[in-house]
Short mmCIF file of N, CA and C in Angstrom, two decimals:
data_model
loop_
_atom_site.label_atom_id
_atom_site.label_comp_id
_atom_site.label_asym_id
_atom_site.label_seq_id
_atom_site.Cartn_x
_atom_site.Cartn_y
_atom_site.Cartn_z
N MET A 1 77.27 -32.42 139.07
CA MET A 1 76.10 -33.63 139.20
C MET A 1 74.77 -33.07 138.34
N LEU A 2 74.58 -31.66 138.19
CA LEU A 2 73.39 -31.41 137.49
C LEU A 2 73.51 -31.89 136.13
N ALA A 3 74.61 -31.74 135.35
CA ALA A 3 74.73 -32.25 134.21
C ALA A 3 74.68 -33.64 133.87
N ASN A 4 74.72 -34.38 134.97
CA ASN A 4 74.66 -35.82 134.92
C ASN A 4 73.09 -36.28 135.05
N ASN A 5 72.03 -35.25 135.80
CA ASN A 5 71.01 -35.89 136.12
C ASN A 5 70.18 -36.88 134.91
N PRO A 6 70.05 -36.35 133.61
CA PRO A 6 69.56 -37.12 132.83
C PRO A 6 70.06 -39.00 133.00
N GLU A 7 71.27 -38.74 132.83
CA GLU A 7 71.85 -40.31 132.92
C GLU A 7 71.55 -40.72 134.34
N LEU A 8 71.55 -40.00 135.46
CA LEU A 8 71.29 -40.44 136.77
C LEU A 8 69.53 -41.17 136.96
N PHE A 9 68.92 -40.16 136.16
CA PHE A 9 67.35 -40.39 136.12
C PHE A 9 67.20 -41.82 135.29
N LYS A 10 67.75 -42.00 133.95
CA LYS A 10 67.74 -43.26 133.37
C LYS A 10 68.05 -44.44 134.40
N LYS A 11 69.23 -44.09 134.71
CA LYS A 11 69.91 -45.31 135.73
C LYS A 11 69.01 -45.82 136.52
N GLU A 12 68.40 -44.78 137.57
CA GLU A 12 67.64 -45.35 138.69
C GLU A 12 66.09 -45.80 138.00
N ALA A 13 65.63 -45.05 136.87
CA ALA A 13 64.46 -45.54 136.25
C ALA A 13 64.23 -47.14 135.72
N GLU A 14 65.63 -47.14 134.99
CA GLU A 14 65.98 -48.50 134.29
C GLU A 14 66.01 -49.61 135.43
N ALA A 15 66.44 -49.38 136.65
CA ALA A 15 66.59 -50.31 137.40
C ALA A 15 65.23 -50.68 138.20
N ILE A 16 64.48 -49.54 138.54
CA ILE A 16 63.07 -50.04 139.03
C ILE A 16 62.43 -50.76 137.74
N CYS A 17 62.51 -50.43 136.76
CA CYS A 17 61.65 -51.26 135.80
C CYS A 17 62.53 -52.51 135.53
N LYS A 18 63.67 -52.90 135.87
CA LYS A 18 64.13 -54.32 135.86
C LYS A 18 63.60 -55.04 137.26
N LEU A 19 63.41 -54.30 138.11
CA LEU A 19 62.57 -55.20 139.28
C LEU A 19 61.26 -55.61 139.20
N VAL A 20 60.60 -54.53 138.27
CA VAL A 20 59.03 -54.94 138.14
C VAL A 20 59.08 -56.15 137.10
N GLN A 21 60.17 -56.18 135.98
CA GLN A 21 60.20 -57.09 134.88
C GLN A 21 60.21 -58.31 135.70
N GLU A 22 61.23 -58.30 136.54
CA GLU A 22 61.51 -59.62 137.30
C GLU A 22 60.18 -60.25 137.67
N ASP A 23 59.41 -59.36 138.19
CA ASP A 23 57.98 -59.83 138.75
C ASP A 23 57.09 -60.16 137.72
N GLY A 24 57.50 -59.87 136.42
CA GLY A 24 56.45 -60.61 135.16
C GLY A 24 55.78 -59.06 134.58
N ILE A 25 55.98 -57.74 134.85
CA ILE A 25 55.50 -56.97 134.06
C ILE A 25 56.40 -56.10 133.36
N LEU A 26 56.23 -55.89 132.08
CA LEU A 26 56.94 -54.76 131.31
C LEU A 26 56.58 -53.50 131.56
N PHE A 27 57.57 -52.81 131.97
CA PHE A 27 57.29 -51.47 132.16
C PHE A 27 58.27 -50.56 131.56
N ARG A 28 57.90 -49.35 130.73
CA ARG A 28 58.79 -48.44 130.27
C ARG A 28 59.45 -47.61 131.21
N PRO A 29 61.03 -47.24 131.28
CA PRO A 29 61.45 -45.99 132.29
C PRO A 29 60.93 -44.74 131.62
N TYR A 30 61.07 -44.75 130.13
CA TYR A 30 60.88 -43.36 129.44
C TYR A 30 60.65 -43.80 127.92
N SER A 31 60.01 -42.89 127.22
CA SER A 31 59.62 -43.20 126.02
C SER A 31 60.69 -42.46 125.15
N LYS A 32 61.62 -41.48 125.51
CA LYS A 32 62.58 -40.91 124.65
C LYS A 32 63.72 -40.75 125.51
N THR A 33 64.99 -41.19 124.76
CA THR A 33 66.05 -41.02 125.59
C THR A 33 66.43 -39.91 125.96
N ASN A 34 66.22 -38.82 125.22
CA ASN A 34 66.40 -37.49 125.57
C ASN A 34 65.88 -36.81 126.92
N LEU A 35 64.94 -37.77 127.37
CA LEU A 35 64.04 -37.50 128.52
C LEU A 35 63.62 -35.83 128.44
N PRO A 36 62.60 -35.68 127.46
CA PRO A 36 62.01 -34.31 127.17
C PRO A 36 61.54 -33.40 128.58
N TYR A 37 60.53 -34.33 129.21
CA TYR A 37 60.01 -33.94 130.59
C TYR A 37 61.02 -33.70 131.51
N PHE A 38 61.91 -34.66 131.87
CA PHE A 38 62.81 -34.45 132.97
C PHE A 38 63.71 -33.29 132.55
N SER A 39 64.18 -33.11 131.44
CA SER A 39 65.19 -32.33 131.03
C SER A 39 64.59 -30.80 130.61
N ALA A 40 62.96 -30.49 130.81
CA ALA A 40 62.50 -29.25 130.90
C ALA A 40 62.39 -28.58 132.43
N LEU A 41 62.64 -29.73 133.33
CA LEU A 41 62.35 -29.26 134.63
C LEU A 41 63.76 -28.46 135.38
N SER A 42 63.61 -27.48 136.21
CA SER A 42 64.67 -26.82 136.83
C SER A 42 65.54 -27.78 137.52
N PRO A 43 66.68 -27.17 137.74
CA PRO A 43 67.73 -28.17 138.49
C PRO A 43 67.22 -28.58 139.80
N GLU A 44 66.58 -27.49 140.45
CA GLU A 44 66.01 -28.16 142.02
C GLU A 44 64.99 -29.11 141.74
N GLU A 45 63.81 -29.00 140.51
CA GLU A 45 63.04 -30.01 140.74
C GLU A 45 63.62 -31.56 140.28
N GLN A 46 64.77 -31.20 139.35
CA GLN A 46 65.40 -32.64 138.77
C GLN A 46 66.05 -33.17 140.17
N THR A 47 66.67 -32.51 140.82
CA THR A 47 67.06 -33.15 142.25
C THR A 47 66.19 -33.51 143.01
N GLU A 48 65.00 -33.01 143.25
CA GLU A 48 64.05 -33.61 143.98
C GLU A 48 63.27 -34.79 143.52
N ILE A 49 63.22 -34.94 141.93
CA ILE A 49 62.71 -36.00 141.47
C ILE A 49 64.00 -37.18 141.67
N LEU A 50 64.83 -37.03 141.39
CA LEU A 50 66.00 -37.96 141.87
C LEU A 50 65.90 -38.51 143.17
N HIS A 51 65.81 -37.74 144.14
CA HIS A 51 65.71 -38.14 145.13
C HIS A 51 64.62 -38.92 145.50
N ASP A 52 63.62 -38.68 145.00
CA ASP A 52 61.95 -39.29 145.03
C ASP A 52 62.05 -40.65 144.36
N LEU A 53 62.79 -40.75 143.19
CA LEU A 53 63.09 -41.99 142.66
C LEU A 53 63.82 -42.85 143.28
N LYS A 54 65.09 -42.43 143.69
CA LYS A 54 65.97 -43.21 144.56
C LYS A 54 65.32 -43.97 145.69
N THR A 55 64.42 -43.14 146.25
CA THR A 55 63.62 -43.46 147.50
C THR A 55 62.68 -44.59 147.04
N TYR A 56 62.11 -44.39 145.87
CA TYR A 56 61.14 -45.50 145.44
C TYR A 56 61.72 -46.85 145.05
N HIS A 57 63.14 -46.66 144.53
CA HIS A 57 64.09 -47.63 144.11
C HIS A 57 64.32 -48.52 145.63
N ARG A 58 64.53 -47.59 146.55
CA ARG A 58 64.82 -48.09 147.72
C ARG A 58 63.64 -49.00 148.41
N ILE A 59 62.58 -48.46 148.09
CA ILE A 59 61.23 -49.23 148.77
C ILE A 59 61.11 -50.67 147.89
N CYS A 60 61.46 -50.47 146.72
CA CYS A 60 61.03 -51.98 146.01
C CYS A 60 62.22 -52.81 146.47
N LYS A 61 63.47 -52.28 146.55
CA LYS A 61 64.45 -53.61 147.06
C LYS A 61 64.01 -54.00 148.19
N GLU A 62 63.66 -52.97 149.35
CA GLU A 62 63.16 -53.77 150.55
C GLU A 62 62.15 -54.52 150.49
N THR A 63 61.18 -54.19 149.72
CA THR A 63 59.93 -54.97 149.54
C THR A 63 60.42 -56.29 148.79
N MET A 64 61.25 -56.53 147.90
CA MET A 64 61.75 -57.79 147.48
C MET A 64 62.46 -58.48 148.39
N ASN A 65 63.40 -57.75 149.25
CA ASN A 65 63.96 -58.52 150.44
C ASN A 65 62.84 -58.97 151.38
N ALA A 66 62.00 -58.30 151.77
CA ALA A 66 61.13 -58.62 152.84
C ALA A 66 60.10 -59.91 152.44
N SER A 67 59.79 -60.12 150.97
CA SER A 67 58.56 -60.71 150.44
C SER A 67 59.00 -61.77 149.19
N GLY A 68 60.09 -61.40 148.56
CA GLY A 68 60.31 -61.97 147.57
C GLY A 68 59.36 -61.33 146.14
N SER A 69 58.60 -60.48 146.31
CA SER A 69 58.04 -60.38 145.31
C SER A 69 57.48 -58.84 145.52
N LEU A 70 57.22 -57.97 144.33
CA LEU A 70 56.80 -56.39 144.33
C LEU A 70 55.11 -56.69 144.53
N ARG A 71 54.75 -57.71 144.65
CA ARG A 71 53.14 -58.01 144.43
C ARG A 71 52.55 -58.17 145.82
N TYR A 72 53.25 -57.67 146.99
CA TYR A 72 52.57 -57.83 148.20
C TYR A 72 52.40 -56.44 148.66
N THR A 73 51.19 -55.89 148.24
CA THR A 73 50.60 -54.53 148.45
C THR A 73 50.68 -53.97 149.83
N ARG A 74 50.62 -54.79 150.85
CA ARG A 74 50.40 -54.02 152.22
C ARG A 74 51.96 -54.07 152.75
N ILE A 75 52.83 -55.27 152.62
CA ILE A 75 54.43 -55.06 152.66
C ILE A 75 54.79 -53.70 151.99
N ALA A 76 54.53 -53.70 150.77
CA ALA A 76 55.14 -52.45 150.35
C ALA A 76 54.72 -51.36 150.55
N THR A 77 53.36 -51.10 151.10
CA THR A 77 52.93 -49.85 151.57
C THR A 77 53.26 -49.81 152.95
N GLU A 78 53.46 -50.73 153.68
CA GLU A 78 54.06 -50.38 155.17
C GLU A 78 55.78 -49.81 155.08
N ILE A 79 56.32 -50.40 154.11
CA ILE A 79 57.84 -49.99 153.90
C ILE A 79 57.84 -48.62 153.38
N ALA A 80 56.97 -48.38 152.46
CA ALA A 80 56.81 -46.66 152.10
C ALA A 80 56.48 -45.91 152.92
N LEU A 81 55.52 -46.22 153.82
CA LEU A 81 54.95 -45.31 154.97
C LEU A 81 56.26 -45.17 155.75
N LYS A 82 57.03 -46.37 156.20
CA LYS A 82 58.32 -45.95 156.87
C LYS A 82 59.32 -45.41 156.37
N GLU A 83 59.64 -45.44 155.21
CA GLU A 83 60.74 -44.66 154.23
C GLU A 83 60.19 -43.02 154.11
N TRP A 84 58.95 -42.69 154.01
CA TRP A 84 58.45 -41.28 154.01
C TRP A 84 58.21 -41.09 155.39
N GLY A 85 58.38 -41.55 156.31
CA GLY A 85 58.46 -41.05 157.65
C GLY A 85 56.96 -41.12 158.22
N LEU A 86 56.09 -41.73 157.71
CA LEU A 86 54.72 -41.89 158.14
C LEU A 86 54.11 -42.94 158.93
N GLU A 87 52.98 -42.68 159.67
CA GLU A 87 52.60 -43.73 160.53
C GLU A 87 51.18 -43.78 160.04
N ILE A 88 50.73 -45.20 160.06
CA ILE A 88 49.05 -45.26 159.74
C ILE A 88 48.43 -46.10 161.10
N ASN A 89 47.40 -46.18 161.21
CA ASN A 89 46.96 -47.01 162.42
C ASN A 89 46.82 -48.44 161.39
N PRO A 90 47.41 -49.33 162.23
CA PRO A 90 47.49 -50.57 161.80
C PRO A 90 46.27 -51.29 161.28
N GLN A 91 44.96 -50.92 161.94
CA GLN A 91 43.78 -51.58 161.54
C GLN A 91 43.67 -51.15 160.16
N HIS A 92 43.96 -49.85 159.55
CA HIS A 92 43.47 -49.28 158.45
C HIS A 92 44.54 -50.15 157.23
N LEU A 93 45.72 -50.64 157.78
CA LEU A 93 46.34 -51.56 156.78
C LEU A 93 46.02 -52.82 156.52
N GLU A 94 45.08 -53.23 157.64
CA GLU A 94 44.63 -54.81 157.41
C GLU A 94 43.68 -54.76 156.62
N VAL A 95 43.07 -53.80 155.67
CA VAL A 95 42.20 -53.80 154.71
C VAL A 95 43.00 -53.95 153.57
N VAL A 96 44.24 -53.66 153.21
CA VAL A 96 45.04 -53.53 152.03
C VAL A 96 45.19 -55.12 151.74
N GLU A 97 44.98 -55.34 150.38
CA GLU A 97 45.08 -56.49 149.85
C GLU A 97 45.75 -56.56 148.52
N ASP A 98 46.49 -57.29 148.18
CA ASP A 98 47.62 -57.34 147.21
C ASP A 98 46.80 -56.83 145.61
N HIS A 99 45.54 -57.17 145.64
CA HIS A 99 44.66 -56.52 144.47
C HIS A 99 44.53 -54.94 144.38
N HIS A 100 44.91 -54.54 145.50
CA HIS A 100 44.50 -52.90 145.46
C HIS A 100 45.87 -52.23 145.10
N LEU A 101 45.31 -51.08 144.60
CA LEU A 101 46.39 -50.14 143.99
C LEU A 101 46.63 -48.92 144.93
N VAL A 102 47.61 -48.75 145.26
CA VAL A 102 47.95 -47.79 146.59
C VAL A 102 48.97 -46.73 146.01
N GLU A 103 48.66 -45.71 146.22
CA GLU A 103 49.53 -44.38 145.45
C GLU A 103 49.91 -43.25 146.79
N PHE A 104 51.05 -42.74 146.56
CA PHE A 104 51.11 -41.59 147.44
C PHE A 104 51.44 -40.38 146.43
N TYR A 105 51.12 -39.30 146.74
CA TYR A 105 51.46 -37.86 145.75
C TYR A 105 51.97 -36.92 146.82
N SER A 106 52.90 -36.33 146.45
CA SER A 106 53.61 -35.30 146.84
C SER A 106 52.67 -34.17 147.01
N LEU A 107 53.00 -33.13 147.82
CA LEU A 107 52.12 -32.01 147.94
C LEU A 107 52.19 -31.01 146.93
N ASN A 108 53.07 -31.47 145.96
CA ASN A 108 52.99 -30.48 144.71
C ASN A 108 52.57 -31.54 143.35
N GLU A 109 51.74 -32.44 143.78
CA GLU A 109 50.56 -33.08 143.19
C GLU A 109 51.38 -34.14 142.17
N LYS A 110 52.64 -34.62 142.35
CA LYS A 110 53.58 -35.70 141.79
C LYS A 110 53.41 -37.05 142.54
N GLN A 111 53.40 -38.05 141.61
CA GLN A 111 53.36 -39.41 142.44
C GLN A 111 54.60 -39.66 142.94
N ILE A 112 54.83 -40.17 144.02
CA ILE A 112 56.04 -40.64 144.71
C ILE A 112 56.38 -41.89 145.22
N PHE A 113 54.81 -42.61 145.28
CA PHE A 113 54.93 -44.13 145.54
C PHE A 113 53.67 -44.87 144.76
N ARG A 114 53.74 -45.99 144.02
CA ARG A 114 52.78 -46.79 143.77
C ARG A 114 53.05 -48.13 143.85
N THR A 115 51.89 -48.96 144.26
CA THR A 115 52.19 -50.48 144.24
C THR A 115 52.09 -50.92 142.95
N PHE A 116 52.78 -52.32 143.04
CA PHE A 116 52.93 -53.10 141.73
C PHE A 116 51.88 -53.19 141.07
N ARG A 117 50.45 -52.91 141.72
CA ARG A 117 49.12 -53.19 140.64
C ARG A 117 49.30 -52.02 139.81
N PHE A 118 49.82 -50.79 139.91
CA PHE A 118 50.04 -49.88 139.19
C PHE A 118 50.59 -50.04 137.74
N PHE A 119 51.32 -50.75 137.98
CA PHE A 119 52.40 -51.09 136.78
C PHE A 119 51.46 -52.27 135.92
N GLU A 120 50.37 -52.82 136.27
CA GLU A 120 49.83 -53.76 135.57
C GLU A 120 48.62 -53.01 134.94
N THR A 121 48.23 -51.78 135.37
CA THR A 121 47.08 -50.87 134.87
C THR A 121 47.62 -49.60 134.12
N SER A 122 48.80 -49.30 134.07
CA SER A 122 49.32 -47.96 133.51
C SER A 122 49.82 -48.23 132.38
N SER A 123 49.83 -47.29 131.61
CA SER A 123 50.75 -47.18 130.15
C SER A 123 51.66 -45.83 130.13
N TYR A 124 51.88 -45.19 131.20
CA TYR A 124 52.45 -44.16 131.57
C TYR A 124 54.02 -44.84 131.56
N THR A 125 54.96 -43.97 131.42
CA THR A 125 56.39 -43.98 131.55
C THR A 125 56.54 -43.41 133.15
N LEU A 126 57.99 -44.12 133.75
CA LEU A 126 58.37 -43.48 135.15
C LEU A 126 58.71 -41.90 134.82
N GLU A 127 59.10 -41.43 133.42
CA GLU A 127 59.32 -40.36 133.13
C GLU A 127 58.17 -39.49 133.55
N ASP A 128 56.74 -39.94 132.89
CA ASP A 128 55.71 -39.56 133.04
C ASP A 128 55.09 -39.06 134.30
N ILE A 129 55.19 -40.11 134.96
CA ILE A 129 54.86 -40.29 136.49
C ILE A 129 55.60 -38.99 137.24
N TYR A 130 56.90 -39.24 137.28
CA TYR A 130 57.65 -38.65 138.02
C TYR A 130 57.94 -37.01 137.47
N CYS A 131 57.68 -36.63 136.32
CA CYS A 131 57.99 -35.22 135.93
C CYS A 131 56.99 -34.38 135.34
N ARG A 132 55.80 -35.13 135.37
CA ARG A 132 54.47 -34.45 135.01
C ARG A 132 53.32 -34.53 136.13
N LYS A 133 52.53 -33.54 136.07
CA LYS A 133 51.72 -33.70 137.40
C LYS A 133 50.42 -34.58 136.88
N TRP A 134 49.62 -35.14 137.63
CA TRP A 134 48.72 -36.17 137.26
C TRP A 134 47.78 -35.58 136.31
N TYR A 135 47.33 -34.39 136.63
CA TYR A 135 46.32 -33.60 135.74
C TYR A 135 46.72 -33.30 134.28
N HIS A 136 47.84 -33.70 134.08
CA HIS A 136 48.64 -33.14 132.62
C HIS A 136 48.63 -34.57 132.06
N ILE A 137 48.55 -35.68 132.63
CA ILE A 137 48.10 -36.96 131.72
C ILE A 137 47.15 -37.78 131.91
N PHE A 138 46.41 -37.34 133.05
CA PHE A 138 45.30 -38.02 133.45
C PHE A 138 43.91 -37.24 133.57
N GLU A 139 42.94 -37.72 132.89
CA GLU A 139 41.36 -36.81 133.28
C GLU A 139 40.52 -37.83 133.76
N ARG A 140 40.02 -37.34 134.98
CA ARG A 140 39.06 -38.03 135.67
C ARG A 140 37.82 -37.10 135.44
N SER A 141 36.63 -37.93 135.60
CA SER A 141 35.29 -37.42 135.54
C SER A 141 35.05 -36.55 136.63
N PRO A 142 34.23 -35.64 136.42
CA PRO A 142 33.87 -34.67 137.46
C PRO A 142 33.37 -35.60 138.97
N GLU A 143 32.62 -36.43 138.90
CA GLU A 143 32.15 -37.46 139.82
C GLU A 143 33.01 -38.14 140.55
N ASP A 144 34.07 -38.83 139.61
CA ASP A 144 35.33 -39.29 140.47
C ASP A 144 36.14 -38.27 141.09
N GLU A 145 36.26 -37.15 140.49
CA GLU A 145 37.10 -35.92 141.01
C GLU A 145 36.42 -35.69 142.51
N ALA A 146 35.21 -35.30 142.39
CA ALA A 146 34.38 -35.09 143.66
C ALA A 146 34.87 -36.03 144.80
N TYR A 147 34.45 -37.47 144.49
CA TYR A 147 34.49 -38.46 145.33
C TYR A 147 35.91 -38.44 145.81
N ILE A 148 37.09 -38.55 145.10
CA ILE A 148 38.24 -38.61 145.67
C ILE A 148 38.61 -37.35 146.39
N ASP A 149 38.06 -36.02 145.94
CA ASP A 149 38.16 -34.83 147.00
C ASP A 149 37.67 -35.05 148.36
N ARG A 150 36.49 -35.57 148.38
CA ARG A 150 35.80 -35.87 149.38
C ARG A 150 36.66 -36.75 150.41
N LYS A 151 37.15 -37.81 149.88
CA LYS A 151 37.85 -39.05 150.57
C LYS A 151 39.07 -38.38 151.01
N SER A 152 39.87 -37.67 150.21
CA SER A 152 41.26 -37.03 150.52
C SER A 152 41.16 -36.04 151.45
N THR A 153 39.96 -35.14 151.65
CA THR A 153 39.77 -34.01 152.45
C THR A 153 39.44 -34.56 153.69
N ARG A 154 38.56 -35.62 154.12
CA ARG A 154 38.44 -36.50 155.22
C ARG A 154 39.64 -37.03 155.91
N LEU A 155 40.47 -37.69 155.03
CA LEU A 155 41.88 -38.33 155.38
C LEU A 155 42.81 -37.08 155.67
N ASN A 156 42.80 -36.13 155.09
CA ASN A 156 43.86 -34.97 155.50
C ASN A 156 43.47 -34.25 156.83
N SER A 157 42.01 -34.32 157.09
CA SER A 157 41.80 -33.60 158.34
C SER A 157 41.71 -34.24 159.21
N SER A 158 41.82 -35.74 159.17
CA SER A 158 41.92 -36.48 160.35
C SER A 158 43.53 -36.48 160.93
N HIS A 159 43.43 -36.62 162.24
CA HIS A 159 44.59 -36.35 162.95
C HIS A 159 45.32 -37.93 163.25
N THR A 160 44.35 -39.10 163.07
CA THR A 160 44.67 -40.37 163.75
C THR A 160 44.92 -41.27 162.87
N ASP A 161 44.64 -40.92 161.22
CA ASP A 161 45.00 -41.80 160.16
C ASP A 161 46.44 -41.98 159.73
N ILE A 162 46.82 -40.85 159.45
CA ILE A 162 48.32 -40.80 159.04
C ILE A 162 48.83 -39.65 159.63
N SER A 163 50.15 -39.91 160.22
CA SER A 163 50.92 -39.00 160.92
C SER A 163 52.39 -39.08 160.71
N ARG A 164 53.05 -38.12 160.78
CA ARG A 164 54.53 -38.00 160.73
C ARG A 164 55.14 -38.78 161.91
N MET A 165 55.95 -39.71 161.74
CA MET A 165 56.82 -40.57 162.86
C MET A 165 57.70 -39.53 163.50
N PRO A 166 57.96 -39.67 164.71
CA PRO A 166 58.78 -38.60 165.50
C PRO A 166 60.24 -38.93 164.83
N SER A 167 60.88 -37.89 164.91
CA SER A 167 62.56 -37.96 164.24
C SER A 167 63.27 -38.50 165.30
N SER A 168 64.00 -39.23 164.99
CA SER A 168 64.85 -40.10 165.97
C SER A 168 66.19 -38.92 166.29
N ALA A 169 65.92 -37.86 166.97
CA ALA A 169 67.01 -36.83 167.37
C ALA A 169 67.68 -37.03 168.71
#
């Protein structure tokens, strides 16, 4: 299976970009067919990325099935939260509007979810997003970084905003 990882990455990334294109945005799955960033990762990292990419593809398909479009930010966010086993106070979701850009990051600082708005505003490829840490491809001003740090620290320290759903065991 590991020898096929680049081909599996291409297949999933191309399928996601096809869904995005069906909703009117041209987005590139990768910039070079040899996938230099993906190929440079360890087999364990590649396996994790393939899992995350497949999960995101599933979220996109479920969003399309539920709403007919990837543009419904709240629906996509609700589906993603459920897929990742997370819960949020429903009142917090009520403020999410379709023009908002929502992103989820893993604990190892890689983006694992983004709403459709991201595709309208980004020039990165899916390979960039999944295989590179955000701070290697994007620079924020010190003010923006401090603001985000304050907000994420507050969110992470809150026990009522986001929580893991109980497993169905």
